[in-house]
PDB file of C-alpha atoms in Angstrom:
ATOM      1  CA  VAL E 628      -7.804   6.999 -13.068  1.00 91.00           C
ATOM      2  CA  GLN E 629      -8.174   3.446 -11.918  1.00 94.00           C
ATOM      3  CA  ILE E 630      -6.861   1.780  -8.781  1.00 97.00           C
ATOM      4  CA  VAL E 631      -7.402  -1.968  -8.443  1.00 96.00           C
ATOM      5  CA  GLU E 632      -6.029  -4.173  -5.671  1.00 95.00           C
ATOM      6  CA  SER E 633      -5.734  -7.930  -5.717  1.00 96.00           C
ATOM      7  CA  GLY E 634      -4.001 -10.730  -3.892  1.00 97.00           C
ATOM      8  CA  GLY E 635      -5.712 -10.822  -0.519  1.00 96.00           C
ATOM      9  CA  GLY E 636      -6.853 -14.034   1.088  1.00 97.00           C
ATOM     10  CA  LEU E 637      -6.665 -16.342   4.069  1.00 98.00           C
ATOM     11  CA  VAL E 638      -3.274 -17.467   5.308  1.00 98.00           C
ATOM     12  CA  GLN E 639      -1.946 -19.112   8.433  1.00 98.00           C
ATOM     13  CA  ALA E 640       0.274 -17.274  10.863  1.00 98.00           C
ATOM     14  CA  GLY E 641       3.841 -17.249   9.612  1.00 98.00           C
ATOM     15  CA  GLY E 642       2.714 -17.397   6.007  1.00 98.00           C
ATOM     16  CA  SER E 643       3.116 -14.948   3.141  1.00 98.00           C
ATOM     17  CA  LEU E 644       0.945 -13.039   0.710  1.00 98.00           C
ATOM     18  CA  THR E 645       1.665 -10.620  -2.091  1.00 98.00           C
ATOM     19  CA  LEU E 646      -0.772  -7.814  -2.763  1.00 98.00           C
ATOM     20  CA  SER E 647      -0.885  -6.117  -6.141  1.00 98.00           C
ATOM     21  CA  CYS E 648      -2.071  -2.633  -7.028  1.00 98.00           C
ATOM     22  CA  ALA E 649      -2.740  -1.621 -10.610  1.00 97.00           C
ATOM     23  CA  ALA E 650      -2.652   2.178 -10.764  1.00 94.00           C
ATOM     24  CA  SER E 651      -3.311   3.739 -14.138  1.00 91.00           C
ATOM     25  CA  GLY E 652      -4.693   6.792 -15.873  1.00 92.00           C
ATOM     26  CA  PHE E 653      -2.377   9.443 -14.466  1.00 91.00           C
ATOM     27  CA  ASP E 654      -1.109  12.221 -16.739  1.00 89.00           C
ATOM     28  CA  HIS E 655       2.254  12.407 -14.996  1.00 88.00           C
ATOM     29  CA  ASP E 656       4.562  10.101 -13.043  1.00 87.00           C
ATOM     30  CA  ASP E 657       5.237  12.304 -10.027  1.00 93.00           C
ATOM     31  CA  TYR E 658       2.962  10.550  -7.537  1.00 95.00           C
ATOM     32  CA  VAL E 659       3.225   8.167  -4.622  1.00 96.00           C
ATOM     33  CA  VAL E 660       1.411   4.927  -3.900  1.00 97.00           C
ATOM     34  CA  GLU E 661       0.768   3.830  -0.352  1.00 97.00           C
ATOM     35  CA  TRP E 662      -0.738   0.726   1.137  1.00 98.00           C
ATOM     36  CA  PHE E 663      -3.096   1.351   4.036  1.00 97.00           C
ATOM     37  CA  ARG E 664      -4.952  -1.142   6.144  1.00 97.00           C
ATOM     38  CA  GLN E 665      -7.973  -1.014   8.375  1.00 97.00           C
ATOM     39  CA  ALA E 666      -8.878  -3.651  10.913  1.00 97.00           C
ATOM     40  CA  PRO E 667     -12.374  -3.869  12.437  1.00 92.00           C
ATOM     41  CA  GLY E 668     -12.844  -1.176  15.066  1.00 94.00           C
ATOM     42  CA  LYS E 669      -9.506   0.458  14.299  1.00 96.00           C
ATOM     43  CA  GLU E 670      -8.401   3.509  12.384  1.00 94.00           C
ATOM     44  CA  ARG E 671      -6.943   3.217   8.921  1.00 95.00           C
ATOM     45  CA  GLU E 672      -3.158   3.151   9.133  1.00 95.00           C
ATOM     46  CA  GLY E 673      -0.381   3.565   6.616  1.00 96.00           C
ATOM     47  CA  VAL E 674       1.681   0.458   5.993  1.00 97.00           C
ATOM     48  CA  SER E 675       4.162   1.156   3.227  1.00 97.00           C
ATOM     49  CA  CYS E 676       4.669   3.753   0.521  1.00 97.00           C
ATOM     50  CA  ILE E 677       6.632   4.014  -2.712  1.00 97.00           C
ATOM     51  CA  LYS E 678       7.289   6.738  -5.242  1.00 96.00           C
ATOM     52  CA  PRO E 679       7.444   4.832  -8.528  1.00 94.00           C
ATOM     53  CA  LYS E 680       9.393   7.610 -10.261  1.00 94.00           C
ATOM     54  CA  ASP E 681      12.501   7.233  -8.114  1.00 94.00           C
ATOM     55  CA  GLY E 682      11.819   4.119  -6.025  1.00 95.00           C
ATOM     56  CA  SER E 683      11.974   5.912  -2.692  1.00 96.00           C
ATOM     57  CA  THR E 684       9.985   4.187   0.025  1.00 97.00           C
ATOM     58  CA  TRP E 685       8.680   4.435   3.552  1.00 97.00           C
ATOM     59  CA  SER E 686       7.362   1.643   5.788  1.00 97.00           C
ATOM     60  CA  SER E 687       5.684   1.628   9.163  1.00 96.00           C
ATOM     61  CA  ASN E 688       7.430   0.059  12.127  1.00 96.00           C
ATOM     62  CA  SER E 689       5.045  -2.887  11.966  1.00 95.00           C
ATOM     63  CA  ALA E 690       5.966  -3.504   8.328  1.00 96.00           C
ATOM     64  CA  LYS E 691       9.716  -3.073   8.525  1.00 96.00           C
ATOM     65  CA  GLY E 692      11.564  -6.350   8.244  1.00 96.00           C
ATOM     66  CA  ARG E 693       8.459  -8.265   7.151  1.00 98.00           C
ATOM     67  CA  PHE E 694       6.838  -6.361   4.260  1.00 98.00           C
ATOM     68  CA  THR E 695       8.512  -5.207   1.066  1.00 98.00           C
ATOM     69  CA  ILE E 696       7.001  -2.681  -1.312  1.00 98.00           C
ATOM     70  CA  SER E 697       8.098  -2.643  -4.943  1.00 98.00           C
ATOM     71  CA  ARG E 698       6.975  -1.416  -8.315  1.00 96.00           C
ATOM     72  CA  ASP E 699       6.997  -2.307 -11.980  1.00 96.00           C
ATOM     73  CA  ASN E 700       6.694   0.993 -13.811  1.00 94.00           C
ATOM     74  CA  ALA E 701       6.288  -0.635 -17.206  1.00 94.00           C
ATOM     75  CA  LYS E 702       3.138  -2.353 -15.942  1.00 95.00           C
ATOM     76  CA  ASN E 703       1.923   0.477 -13.660  1.00 94.00           C
ATOM     77  CA  MET E 704       1.965  -1.993 -10.794  1.00 96.00           C
ATOM     78  CA  VAL E 705       2.900  -1.717  -7.132  1.00 98.00           C
ATOM     79  CA  TYR E 706       3.337  -4.794  -4.977  1.00 98.00           C
ATOM     80  CA  LEU E 707       3.374  -5.468  -1.267  1.00 98.00           C
ATOM     81  CA  GLN E 708       5.154  -8.681  -0.359  1.00 98.00           C
ATOM     82  CA  MET E 709       4.113  -9.641   3.166  1.00 98.00           C
ATOM     83  CA  ASN E 710       6.074 -12.283   5.052  1.00 98.00           C
ATOM     84  CA  ASN E 711       5.798 -13.759   8.526  1.00 98.00           C
ATOM     85  CA  LEU E 712       2.189 -12.650   8.815  1.00 98.00           C
ATOM     86  CA  ASN E 713       0.461 -12.719  12.181  1.00 97.00           C
ATOM     87  CA  PRO E 714      -3.192 -12.363  13.219  1.00 97.00           C
ATOM     88  CA  GLU E 715      -2.626  -8.662  13.991  1.00 97.00           C
ATOM     89  CA  ASP E 716      -2.106  -8.132  10.251  1.00 98.00           C
ATOM     90  CA  THR E 717      -5.714  -9.085   9.567  1.00 98.00           C
ATOM     91  CA  ALA E 718      -7.382  -6.125   7.880  1.00 98.00           C
ATOM     92  CA  VAL E 719      -8.723  -4.757   4.646  1.00 98.00           C
ATOM     93  CA  TYR E 720      -5.750  -3.476   2.693  1.00 98.00           C
ATOM     94  CA  TYR E 721      -6.172  -0.472   0.444  1.00 98.00           C
ATOM     95  CA  CYS E 722      -3.988   0.965  -2.266  1.00 98.00           C
ATOM     96  CA  ALA E 723      -4.046   4.751  -2.465  1.00 97.00           C
ATOM     97  CA  VAL E 724      -2.407   7.338  -4.698  1.00 97.00           C
ATOM     98  CA  ASP E 725      -1.381  10.907  -3.904  1.00 95.00           C
ATOM     99  CA  ALA E 726      -1.166  12.474  -7.362  1.00 94.00           C
ATOM    100  CA  ASN E 727       0.010  15.903  -6.297  1.00 92.00           C
ATOM    101  CA  ARG E 728       3.236  16.793  -8.112  1.00 90.00           C
ATOM    102  CA  GLY E 729       6.223  16.954  -5.809  1.00 89.00           C
ATOM    103  CA  THR E 730       4.741  14.595  -3.252  1.00 92.00           C
ATOM    104  CA  TYR E 731       6.900  12.079  -1.478  1.00 93.00           C
ATOM    105  CA  CYS E 732       6.602   9.178   0.931  1.00 95.00           C
ATOM    106  CA  SER E 733       6.669  10.112   4.585  1.00 90.00           C
ATOM    107  CA  ASN E 734       5.588   8.807   7.940  1.00 84.00           C
ATOM    108  CA  ASN E 735       3.468  11.953   8.226  1.00 79.00           C
ATOM    109  CA  ASN E 736       1.291  11.388   5.184  1.00 83.00           C
ATOM    110  CA  PRO E 737      -2.301  11.197   6.451  1.00 87.00           C
ATOM    111  CA  ALA E 738      -4.908   9.250   4.561  1.00 89.00           C
ATOM    112  CA  ALA E 739      -6.702  12.512   3.763  1.00 89.00           C
ATOM    113  CA  ILE E 740      -4.063  13.622   1.260  1.00 91.00           C
ATOM    114  CA  TYR E 741      -4.583  10.603  -0.963  1.00 94.00           C
ATOM    115  CA  ASP E 742      -6.779  11.391  -3.931  1.00 92.00           C
ATOM    116  CA  TYR E 743      -7.495   7.967  -5.291  1.00 96.00           C
ATOM    117  CA  TRP E 744      -8.352   4.725  -3.530  1.00 97.00           C
ATOM    118  CA  GLY E 745      -8.941   1.168  -4.553  1.00 97.00           C
ATOM    119  CA  GLN E 746     -11.815  -0.929  -3.317  1.00 96.00           C
ATOM    120  CA  GLY E 747      -9.693  -2.850  -0.814  1.00 97.00           C
ATOM    121  CA  THR E 748      -8.693  -6.472  -0.467  1.00 97.00           C
ATOM    122  CA  GLN E 749      -9.222  -8.588   2.625  1.00 98.00           C
ATOM    123  CA  VAL E 750      -6.256 -10.209   4.325  1.00 98.00           C
ATOM    124  CA  THR E 751      -7.068 -12.691   7.071  1.00 98.00           C
ATOM    125  CA  VAL E 752      -4.352 -14.368   9.113  1.00 98.00           C
ATOM    126  CA  SER E 753      -5.389 -17.334  11.220  1.00 97.00           C
ATOM    127  CA  SER E 754      -3.528 -18.385  14.351  1.00 94.00           C
TER     128      SER E 754
END
């Protein structure tokens, strides 16, 4: 199993970034992919989740209306399009996979249930 994020960087407030997550090596397609983020001194928080098999999603209140999660199953890719970024979005963003069969996206999915994590990608939003 391999999880690799890319696409982070420095952007001005109001700008956009698209994060990519390459998730491969699974022996089934019944898993979910969630983007988490962790800012300095803060707990890791869930941002947005997708179940590639059926396209169902969940997004946090801070992401709704600004971030869009999507997938390309043929490429084993999940994307997070982030618009109208603000300095509070500055964090390391992680892609994580819960590979337990029957799992689904939910606002109650804690980070502890995710089996596989990428190395993280830094997003910095300047004011």
